[in-house]
Amino acid sequence: MSLNALSTATAGLAATQAAIGVVSQNIANAGTVGYVKRTLSSVTTGPYNSGVATGAVARSFDAAALRQLRSETSGAAYTSTKSTIVTQLDKLYGMPGSSTALDGVLNTFTASLQQLAANPTVAAARSTVVGNASALAAAINDAASGVQSLRTGVEARLGADTRDANALLTGIASLNAKIQTTTDSAALADFQDQRDQKINGLASYMDLQTVQQGDGSVTVLTQTGVTLVDRGNATALRFDGRGTLSPASTYASNPSDRTLGTVTATLPGGGTVDLGSLGVLRSGSLAAGIELRDQVLTQAQRQLDDLAAGLSTALTNTGTSGSLAAGATTITLPKMQAGNALTFPVTDTSGMGRNVTLVASTAGPFGTIVPAGQTTDANGLTLTFDASGDPATYAGKIQDAFTAFGQDPSAARYKLPTLGATGGTGSNVTLTAGGKIAGAASATTTVPTSTVPASGYPQIALFVDGSGGKLYTGSFDDGSQLTGFAQRIAVNPAIVGNTAALTASSATDLNASGSRAQAIYSALTATQQTFSSSSGIGGVVAPYSATVVGFAQGVISAQGEAASQAAAQDDTQQVALSTAQGRFSAQAGVSIDAEMSNLIALQTAYGANARILAAARDMLDQLLRI
């Protein structure tokens, strides 16, 4: 037996022993989270493959399965976060149809109005109406406060998630640096496991992609291309939380206008990216939190604000219609209070229909464009005009508003023809748009001039703005009165103190009559109101017409459907995540049975090499005895 055979057998024993060590490590870490199965390759040495040596320890996994796992992890975190909050939102409205749910409280209120209309002389019936109205206002208050509590909770979670994600980015960069300088293959595999585990954890916060570099490090980016980790350098994430949120808390790209926190990424090169901007993050808990706070819950607040405003204006406002002739529309306007509106449809220069709305203002600024989120028609143009004078001045003031609009740099995006307003006899106003007027003008005005029950009979300010107990008109003079009105709606204290106003026969006659109670009932259950497209009920492009009761039912139905849909999407996504985990684990995970089989094969190989050495020892003994 040649000495080469002895050398080969000795090398074989060493290689087999090393392989047994790797198998033992796999078995010992079978239950360790993030551990990827190791393999040890053998390398031939010597002339004609006469020797063997141990190669590098390598991890065994499917890179495509790992990418899918990270994608599904982001998706599952997104759907789980969204489903949890949307379900909590749905619960704020109560079980649909129950007496304590929002629609149930509204139905109880309208039913008591019917009872009062039939029994106007019964004092208890009047008290019941007032009590039910107070319960309805309180239910809207509570639901709206709950919405802002959810928004505040989401804001806090965004801050916590940002801190956790930032720590993971720092850890990934640190491990990249270690991997770049590590020469021991076993230690390298451990660092790679740790890095992958951190990247997988990061995937639950945001959608990401990785690029393998030649030096062993990875570059981590969002799906939209924002660099998060570049070799040993990590992007720093910061969240400037604003604490308790209010209905007026909104996101804006201009930091000075923003009243919400945002996730700011400071790149290794020093530049910054606002990850809270629309579309920068597409999945993960951070994307879900931003969407919930800035869209889903904001829309829920708008629905409740619109419901509260509808309850109030249905009982105080009346409509006035104009006429259409020769491409112009003429309307006779009564005295308008701040927030009352004049609307007419126009065909823009692209051939699309667009509403132009003039909102009365008494404090200015005048001729300004009202932001789409505060208007009834998000697709239309809304301008303020000076209504501080008598109706005879309105035509000139509306023309002033049109002139100011024409000078506004943002006017071009509305694609409107030149707008004009001229006065006629008395308070007549004729509106023109280069022959593009598409329909007659209409106006809504608040009839009562105060919260006094006798003002504006038979209209009545049963629901008022609890901030100062003032009349609700939808004014923009001191900010949008609509914003947060759901938190402030209350029953008129003057009616609580004198319920006889509910059954007064006229403004001056307090003799009981059921006509006013019947008028209130009809206004809520039969009269169509215009609700904002921003509420998302009935579409998101054009304003939605419904009764107040119908709108409330639409809100509850929409929230229930959204909760069911979110839960179903989360269930589907969790199944997809489980499948991705199974696919990755099938190759990367440790199978005890497979490892034991490998161990038996290695033991056999070890024994074979040992027998070669034993035979060589016996031969040497025989030679020495000769």
XYZ file of C-alpha atoms in Angstrom:
626
model
C 0.000 0.000 0.000
C 1.500 3.347 -1.078
C 1.960 6.293 1.192
C -0.499 8.198 -1.053
C -3.241 5.876 0.095
C -2.386 6.609 3.703
C -2.416 10.322 3.021
C -5.717 10.100 1.181
C -7.329 8.077 3.962
C -6.096 10.548 6.572
C -7.507 13.462 4.566
C -10.736 11.529 4.107
C -11.072 11.079 7.853
C -10.560 14.821 8.387
C -13.066 15.752 5.682
C -15.632 13.287 6.954
C -15.163 14.477 10.528
C -15.733 18.088 9.400
C -18.864 17.043 7.493
C -20.149 15.208 10.576
C -19.615 18.423 12.536
C -21.757 20.353 10.048
C -24.512 17.725 10.241
C -24.367 17.877 14.031
C -24.669 21.674 13.854
C -27.731 21.352 11.585
C -29.419 18.927 13.953
C -28.641 21.073 16.991
C -30.154 24.169 15.304
C -33.188 22.447 13.808
C -35.489 24.620 15.930
C -33.478 27.841 15.796
C -35.374 30.704 14.165
C -33.583 32.050 11.103
C -31.092 29.184 10.894
C -30.490 27.984 7.318
C -29.287 24.452 6.688
C -25.507 24.161 6.138
C -23.661 21.974 3.661
C -19.943 21.252 3.393
C -18.399 20.650 0.000
C -15.331 18.445 -0.619
C -12.419 19.518 -2.811
C -10.075 17.109 -4.595
C -6.333 17.630 -4.089
C -3.158 16.054 -5.404
C -2.409 14.668 -8.863
C -5.175 12.664 -10.471
C -7.601 13.520 -7.654
C -5.514 11.505 -5.265
C -6.482 13.572 -2.224
C -9.411 15.336 -0.638
C -9.896 18.463 1.467
C -12.822 20.246 3.043
C -14.319 23.148 1.068
C -16.362 26.032 2.399
C -19.427 25.781 4.610
C -22.394 27.010 2.540
C -26.045 27.700 3.266
C -28.634 25.755 1.315
C -31.682 27.773 0.257
C -33.718 28.876 -2.767
C -33.094 32.578 -3.511
C -36.399 32.883 -5.410
C -38.277 31.411 -2.447
C -36.569 33.913 -0.147
C -37.652 36.820 -2.364
C -41.220 35.539 -2.379
C -41.151 35.118 1.409
C -40.140 38.743 1.875
C -42.801 39.949 -0.553
C -45.531 37.959 1.193
C -44.253 39.118 4.587
C -44.728 42.742 3.520
C -48.167 41.973 2.147
C -49.267 40.128 5.274
C -48.131 42.960 7.555
C -50.033 45.425 5.358
C -53.303 43.479 5.301
C -53.108 42.554 8.987
C -52.569 46.162 10.077
C -55.339 47.420 7.825
C -57.825 44.707 8.803
C -57.265 45.306 12.512
C -57.954 49.045 12.325
C -60.827 48.836 9.831
C -62.522 46.238 12.037
C -62.148 48.533 15.048
C -63.557 51.382 12.953
C -66.602 49.327 12.012
C -67.272 48.587 15.680
C -67.533 52.325 16.411
C -70.870 52.370 14.579
C -72.309 49.437 16.496
C -74.079 46.348 15.207
C -76.204 47.449 12.233
C -79.911 47.371 13.074
C -79.426 47.299 16.837
C -80.995 50.040 18.929
C -77.588 51.242 20.141
C -75.966 51.352 16.698
C -75.712 54.669 14.875
C -78.498 53.794 12.437
C -80.624 52.461 15.281
C -80.264 55.706 17.254
C -81.190 57.697 14.134
C -84.234 55.490 13.501
C -85.336 55.922 17.114
C -85.082 59.686 16.686
C -87.110 59.787 13.471
C -89.707 57.439 14.954
C -90.145 59.800 17.906
C -90.713 62.654 15.439
C -93.585 60.695 13.935
C -95.031 60.166 17.395
C -94.754 63.870 18.149
C -96.379 64.838 14.852
C -99.329 62.627 15.801
C -99.424 63.813 19.423
C -98.197 67.436 19.427
C -99.909 68.332 22.710
C -98.105 65.651 24.713
C -95.188 67.220 26.578
C -93.557 63.832 27.113
C -93.420 63.306 23.342
C -91.516 66.577 22.926
C -89.086 65.598 25.675
C -88.591 62.230 24.019
C -87.689 63.896 20.715
C -85.155 66.155 22.435
C -83.713 63.220 24.380
C -83.403 61.104 21.235
C -81.847 64.022 19.345
C -79.278 64.386 22.138
C -78.572 60.645 22.000
C -78.063 60.872 18.235
C -75.677 63.813 18.564
C -73.782 61.955 21.302
C -73.536 58.826 19.124
C -72.039 60.877 16.299
C -69.706 62.637 18.769
C -68.518 59.303 20.173
C -67.977 57.706 16.770
C -66.024 60.726 15.525
C -63.907 60.841 18.700
C -63.249 57.142 18.220
C -62.021 57.803 14.682
C -59.503 60.341 15.948
C -58.426 57.973 18.725
C -57.707 55.373 16.047
C -55.766 57.943 14.032
C -53.756 58.894 17.112
C -53.039 55.223 17.779
C -51.892 54.718 14.193
C -49.664 57.803 14.499
C -48.038 56.310 17.607
C -47.572 52.950 15.899
C -45.943 54.610 12.900
C -43.412 56.101 15.287
C -42.705 52.745 16.938
C -42.451 50.938 13.592
C -40.071 53.582 12.288
C -37.770 53.139 15.306
C -37.793 49.352 14.896
C -37.127 49.568 11.155
C -34.282 52.003 11.752
C -32.662 49.590 14.227
C -32.920 46.790 11.660
C -31.286 48.942 8.975
C -28.390 49.700 11.319
C -28.032 45.994 12.109
C -28.048 45.022 8.425
C -25.323 47.557 7.618
C -23.221 46.304 10.547
C -23.526 42.702 9.394
C -22.626 43.745 5.847
C -19.381 45.183 7.212
C -18.606 41.950 9.098
C -19.356 39.800 6.072
C -17.008 41.878 3.926
C -14.080 41.167 6.250
C -14.813 37.581 7.392
C -12.769 34.754 5.881
C -14.030 31.876 8.015
C -16.877 30.229 6.044
C -18.694 28.955 9.154
C -18.716 32.409 10.762
C -19.702 33.912 7.414
C -22.766 31.652 7.225
C -23.774 32.716 10.739
C -23.534 36.396 9.790
C -25.530 35.774 6.620
C -28.251 34.059 8.642
C -28.427 37.006 11.005
C -28.543 39.472 8.114
C -31.304 37.598 6.299
C -33.322 37.425 9.483
C -33.064 41.194 9.900
C -33.999 41.799 6.261
C -36.992 39.483 6.680
C -37.966 41.488 9.757
C -37.594 44.738 7.827
C -39.922 43.357 5.149
C -42.794 43.439 7.640
C -42.447 47.236 7.811
C -41.989 48.060 4.132
C -41.757 46.531 0.686
C -38.145 46.012 -0.338
C -35.715 44.422 -2.743
C -32.097 43.357 -2.331
C -29.122 43.381 -4.671
C -26.211 41.008 -3.954
C -22.810 42.673 -4.247
C -19.544 41.022 -5.254
C -17.995 41.549 -1.822
C -20.745 39.540 -0.125
C -22.737 42.547 1.110
C -26.265 43.320 -0.046
C -27.846 46.612 -1.016
C -31.388 47.013 0.319
C -33.866 49.276 -1.461
C -37.596 49.915 -1.392
C -39.559 48.716 -4.409
C -39.663 52.331 -5.605
C -35.867 52.544 -5.533
C -35.090 54.386 -2.294
C -31.748 53.095 -0.962
C -32.025 51.817 2.596
C -28.674 50.048 3.054
C -25.592 50.336 0.843
C -22.904 47.933 2.027
C -21.885 49.196 5.475
C -23.955 52.377 5.333
C -27.560 52.576 6.533
C -30.234 55.142 5.796
C -31.464 56.815 8.993
C -35.232 56.804 9.493
C -36.980 59.400 11.650
C -40.642 59.980 12.495
C -41.717 63.411 13.742
C -44.913 62.341 15.521
C -47.510 64.949 16.474
C -49.122 63.229 19.469
C -52.910 63.479 19.723
C -54.512 64.119 16.340
C -57.607 66.155 15.517
C -59.882 66.266 12.444
C -57.812 69.201 11.192
C -54.571 67.170 11.282
C -53.590 66.588 7.670
C -50.608 65.504 5.604
C -48.959 67.974 3.232
C -45.812 67.703 1.146
C -44.754 71.117 2.450
C -43.459 70.519 6.008
C -44.750 73.891 7.203
C -48.300 72.930 6.176
C -48.136 69.385 7.544
C -49.806 68.668 10.876
C -49.083 64.934 10.897
C -45.883 63.002 11.422
C -44.035 61.539 8.466
C -41.215 59.045 7.941
C -38.114 60.862 6.729
C -35.233 58.833 5.302
C -31.788 60.465 5.462
C -29.718 58.675 2.831
C -26.042 57.754 3.313
C -25.145 60.539 0.889
C -26.991 63.127 2.958
C -30.156 63.560 0.882
C -33.612 63.074 2.367
C -36.735 61.313 1.105
C -40.232 61.637 2.567
C -41.415 58.031 2.798
C -44.835 59.291 3.869
C -45.516 60.691 0.395
C -48.168 58.918 -1.632
C -46.830 55.796 -3.341
C -43.282 55.762 -1.931
C -44.065 52.812 0.329
C -46.416 50.258 -1.206
C -46.666 47.513 1.377
C -45.783 46.619 4.949
C -47.128 48.020 8.199
C -45.737 51.511 7.533
C -47.580 51.794 4.216
C -50.765 50.491 5.849
C -50.452 52.944 8.729
C -49.975 55.917 6.421
C -52.956 54.862 4.291
C -55.159 54.325 7.337
C -54.243 57.616 8.992
C -54.340 59.799 5.877
C -57.060 58.161 3.785
C -59.240 55.517 5.416
C -59.771 57.196 8.792
C -59.800 60.678 7.265
C -62.615 59.557 4.982
C -64.465 58.064 7.958
C -64.208 61.440 9.712
C -65.543 63.146 6.585
C -68.506 60.751 6.455
C -69.433 61.597 10.036
C -68.893 65.314 9.415
C -71.159 65.126 6.364
C -73.777 63.219 8.345
C -73.691 65.803 11.136
C -73.876 68.653 8.608
C -76.737 66.938 6.788
C -78.704 66.591 10.026
C -78.288 70.280 10.696
C -78.785 71.767 7.234
C -81.715 69.501 6.362
C -83.693 71.374 9.013
C -82.426 74.888 8.254
C -81.650 75.196 4.544
C -83.812 75.695 1.482
C -83.002 75.522 -2.209
C -83.453 78.051 -4.995
C -83.386 77.131 -8.674
C -82.454 79.305 -11.628
C -83.245 79.113 -15.332
C -81.182 78.359 -18.434
C -81.449 80.327 -21.656
C -79.110 81.194 -24.537
C -76.101 79.532 -22.906
C -76.449 81.485 -19.671
C -78.164 80.794 -16.361
C -80.031 83.326 -14.278
C -81.007 82.968 -10.635
C -82.612 85.209 -8.040
C -80.554 84.999 -4.879
C -81.915 85.612 -1.385
C -79.687 86.825 1.431
C -76.891 84.259 1.850
C -75.019 83.492 5.033
C -71.353 82.486 5.158
C -71.080 78.936 3.848
C -74.214 79.039 1.673
C -73.474 78.097 -1.914
C -74.459 78.824 -5.509
C -73.658 76.078 -8.046
C -73.901 75.774 -11.815
C -72.545 73.123 -14.235
C -70.057 74.006 -16.977
C -68.607 71.984 -19.827
C -64.863 72.537 -19.648
C -62.549 72.942 -22.638
C -61.878 69.186 -22.750
C -65.593 68.429 -23.045
C -65.963 67.185 -19.476
C -68.648 68.411 -17.098
C -67.499 70.335 -14.045
C -69.454 72.142 -11.327
C -68.555 75.710 -10.408
C -69.570 76.612 -6.862
C -69.579 80.061 -5.269
C -69.476 79.955 -1.475
C -70.667 82.990 0.433
C -68.158 84.598 2.780
C -68.400 87.625 5.023
C -64.874 87.784 6.395
C -62.666 86.890 3.408
C -60.351 86.248 1.860
C -62.544 86.497 -1.237
C -62.024 84.925 -4.643
C -59.839 82.132 -3.238
C -60.050 78.503 -4.333
C -61.396 76.313 -1.542
C -59.261 73.117 -1.199
C -60.949 70.077 -2.757
C -60.929 68.158 0.531
C -63.169 70.793 2.148
C -65.737 71.013 -0.629
C -68.797 69.019 -1.608
C -67.502 68.393 -5.137
C -63.836 67.405 -5.180
C -63.804 67.437 -8.995
C -65.273 70.920 -9.322
C -64.158 74.479 -8.719
C -65.195 76.179 -5.475
C -64.578 79.895 -4.946
C -65.456 82.236 -2.104
C -67.216 85.529 -2.806
C -68.072 88.553 -0.691
C -71.645 88.173 0.555
C -71.392 90.767 3.301
C -73.648 93.195 1.398
C -77.248 92.804 0.283
C -78.173 90.440 -2.612
C -78.056 93.294 -5.123
C -74.251 93.357 -4.703
C -73.742 89.641 -5.311
C -73.334 89.807 -9.095
C -70.438 92.257 -8.837
C -68.791 90.338 -6.022
C -69.099 87.060 -7.907
C -67.477 88.699 -10.942
C -64.653 89.856 -8.650
C -64.199 86.239 -7.565
C -64.072 85.087 -11.201
C -61.471 87.766 -11.962
C -59.306 86.684 -9.024
C -59.620 83.065 -10.147
C -58.461 83.960 -13.646
C -55.299 85.448 -12.159
C -54.561 82.419 -10.002
C -51.649 80.310 -11.405
C -53.566 77.107 -10.617
C -56.607 78.150 -12.668
C -55.320 76.441 -15.825
C -55.739 72.941 -14.419
C -59.524 73.407 -14.246
C -59.703 73.895 -18.050
C -62.643 76.259 -17.682
C -63.801 78.872 -20.214
C -63.934 82.488 -19.121
C -66.516 82.850 -16.350
C -68.670 85.919 -15.961
C -71.427 87.307 -13.721
C -73.714 90.270 -14.362
C -76.504 91.779 -12.335
C -80.097 92.249 -13.357
C -83.217 93.442 -11.681
C -82.876 93.416 -7.908
C -80.940 90.342 -6.791
C -80.911 88.532 -10.140
C -77.525 87.155 -11.163
C -76.761 85.957 -14.699
C -73.812 83.594 -15.038
C -71.932 82.921 -18.278
C -69.110 80.650 -19.388
C -68.535 81.264 -23.061
C -71.701 79.419 -24.015
C -70.610 76.370 -22.029
C -73.187 76.527 -19.227
C -74.541 72.972 -19.010
C -77.518 73.510 -16.711
C -79.464 75.908 -14.556
C -77.882 77.314 -11.419
C -79.095 76.336 -7.955
C -78.441 77.776 -4.527
C -78.827 76.620 -0.933
C -79.421 79.152 1.800
C -79.787 78.927 5.557
C -83.161 80.411 6.462
C -82.774 80.946 10.236
C -80.483 83.834 11.016
C -79.801 82.596 14.539
C -80.349 79.604 16.789
C -83.536 81.165 18.172
C -86.280 78.578 17.417
C -88.655 81.228 16.051
C -86.090 82.403 13.460
C -86.910 81.113 9.970
C -90.079 79.178 10.807
C -90.824 76.396 9.828
C -87.078 75.715 9.472
C -85.495 75.087 12.846
C -81.906 74.870 14.106
C -82.458 71.720 16.138
C -78.775 70.759 15.763
C -76.127 73.440 16.227
C -72.367 73.814 16.411
C -71.530 73.007 20.025
C -68.472 75.244 19.812
C -70.195 78.397 21.019
C -73.680 77.047 20.345
C -73.779 78.797 16.972
C -75.776 78.172 13.827
C -74.240 75.685 11.409
C -73.954 77.109 7.885
C -70.817 75.389 6.555
C -68.826 78.608 6.740
C -65.207 78.894 5.612
C -64.673 82.292 7.263
C -62.750 80.936 10.247
C -61.536 77.707 8.748
C -63.891 75.019 7.543
C -66.850 74.737 9.909
C -67.510 71.299 8.445
C -64.133 69.897 9.577
C -64.668 68.217 12.928
C -68.360 69.157 13.092
C -69.173 65.538 14.006
C -67.286 66.077 17.282
C -69.139 69.327 17.953
C -72.744 68.730 16.856
C -75.184 69.276 19.708
C -78.874 69.876 20.289
C -79.834 73.549 20.365
C -79.900 74.598 24.063
C -82.791 76.973 23.323
C -84.941 74.004 22.292
C -83.815 71.884 25.225
C -84.998 74.710 27.482
C -88.280 75.178 25.605
C -89.468 72.023 23.841
C -92.724 73.765 22.869
C -90.815 75.223 19.915
C -90.993 71.770 18.279
C -94.764 72.011 17.966
C -95.242 75.770 17.516
C -97.892 76.630 14.964
C -95.899 79.611 13.686
C -92.989 81.809 14.620
C -95.224 83.712 17.044
C -97.854 81.098 17.916
C -96.760 78.438 20.454
C -100.063 76.572 20.233
C -99.325 72.924 19.581
C -99.303 71.679 15.996
C -97.769 68.569 14.446
C -96.742 70.326 11.240
C -93.257 71.334 12.386
C -92.421 67.864 13.710
C -93.716 66.369 10.454
C -91.581 68.817 8.468
C -88.496 67.757 10.439
C -89.304 64.095 9.844
C -89.794 64.629 6.100
C -86.597 66.655 5.834
C -84.594 63.743 7.275
C -86.343 60.806 5.620
C -87.735 62.081 2.309
C -85.826 65.179 1.178
C -82.691 64.601 -0.900
C -79.529 66.280 0.341
C -76.195 66.683 -1.450
C -73.266 64.964 0.237
C -69.598 65.311 -0.589
C -67.827 63.000 -3.004
C -64.981 63.003 -0.465
C -67.115 60.829 1.803
C -66.778 57.963 -0.666
C -70.460 57.063 -0.386
C -72.065 56.671 -3.801
C -68.796 57.293 -5.650
C -65.688 59.417 -5.303
C -66.046 61.701 -8.334
C -69.388 63.481 -8.156
C -71.461 64.632 -5.155
C -73.943 62.095 -3.835
C -77.645 62.777 -3.334
C -79.552 60.934 -0.609
C -81.757 61.535 2.375
C -80.012 61.986 5.700
C -81.302 58.605 6.847
C -80.214 57.015 3.577
C -76.756 58.541 3.859
C -76.356 57.237 7.420
C -77.321 53.762 6.262
C -74.832 54.074 3.403
C -72.048 55.002 5.822
C -72.699 52.023 8.069
C -73.053 49.664 5.126
C -69.819 50.935 3.565
C -67.870 50.509 6.791
C -69.219 47.017 7.340
C -68.359 46.024 3.789
C -64.874 47.534 4.111
C -64.249 45.569 7.322
C -65.403 42.313 5.721
C -63.308 42.950 2.632
C -60.211 43.812 4.675
C -60.613 40.650 6.759
C -61.008 38.513 3.637
C -57.921 40.054 2.039
C -55.936 39.438 5.208
C -57.041 35.797 5.349
C -55.936 35.319 1.743
C -52.613 37.040 2.361
C -51.899 35.014 5.491
C -52.395 31.836 3.449
C -49.976 33.179 0.829
C -47.433 33.933 3.575
C -47.809 30.466 5.047
C -47.257 28.947 1.606
C -44.145 31.062 1.049
C -42.791 30.081 4.457
C -43.351 26.411 3.653
C -41.656 26.718 0.279
C -38.598 28.396 1.774
C -38.391 26.012 4.729
C -38.616 22.985 2.443
C -35.072 23.661 1.278
C -33.595 25.996 3.876
C -34.996 24.254 6.920
C -33.361 21.336 8.699
C -34.940 17.887 8.249
C -33.897 15.646 11.127
C -34.577 12.514 9.063
C -32.435 13.748 6.171
C -29.618 14.798 8.479
C -29.656 11.450 10.281
C -29.437 9.717 6.917
C -26.464 11.901 6.013
C -24.916 11.122 9.380
C -25.171 7.372 8.769
C -23.533 7.775 5.337
C -20.750 9.858 6.857
C -20.230 7.344 9.655
C -19.872 4.626 7.028
C -17.350 6.711 5.088
C -15.469 7.493 8.295
C -15.336 3.800 9.136
C -14.084 2.920 5.662
C -11.238 5.418 5.880
C -10.418 4.174 9.356
C -10.196 0.593 8.050
C -7.729 1.719 5.386
C -5.538 3.196 8.094
C -5.933 0.087 10.213
C -4.872 -2.101 7.270
C -1.852 0.117 6.681
C -0.930 -0.153 10.345
C -1.095 -3.963 10.163
C 1.072 -4.004 7.047
C 3.672 -1.802 8.717
C 3.697 -4.057 11.753
C 4.323 -7.082 9.519
C 7.147 -5.303 7.698
C 8.803 -4.348 10.966
C 8.732 -7.981 12.116
C 10.505 -9.293 9.026
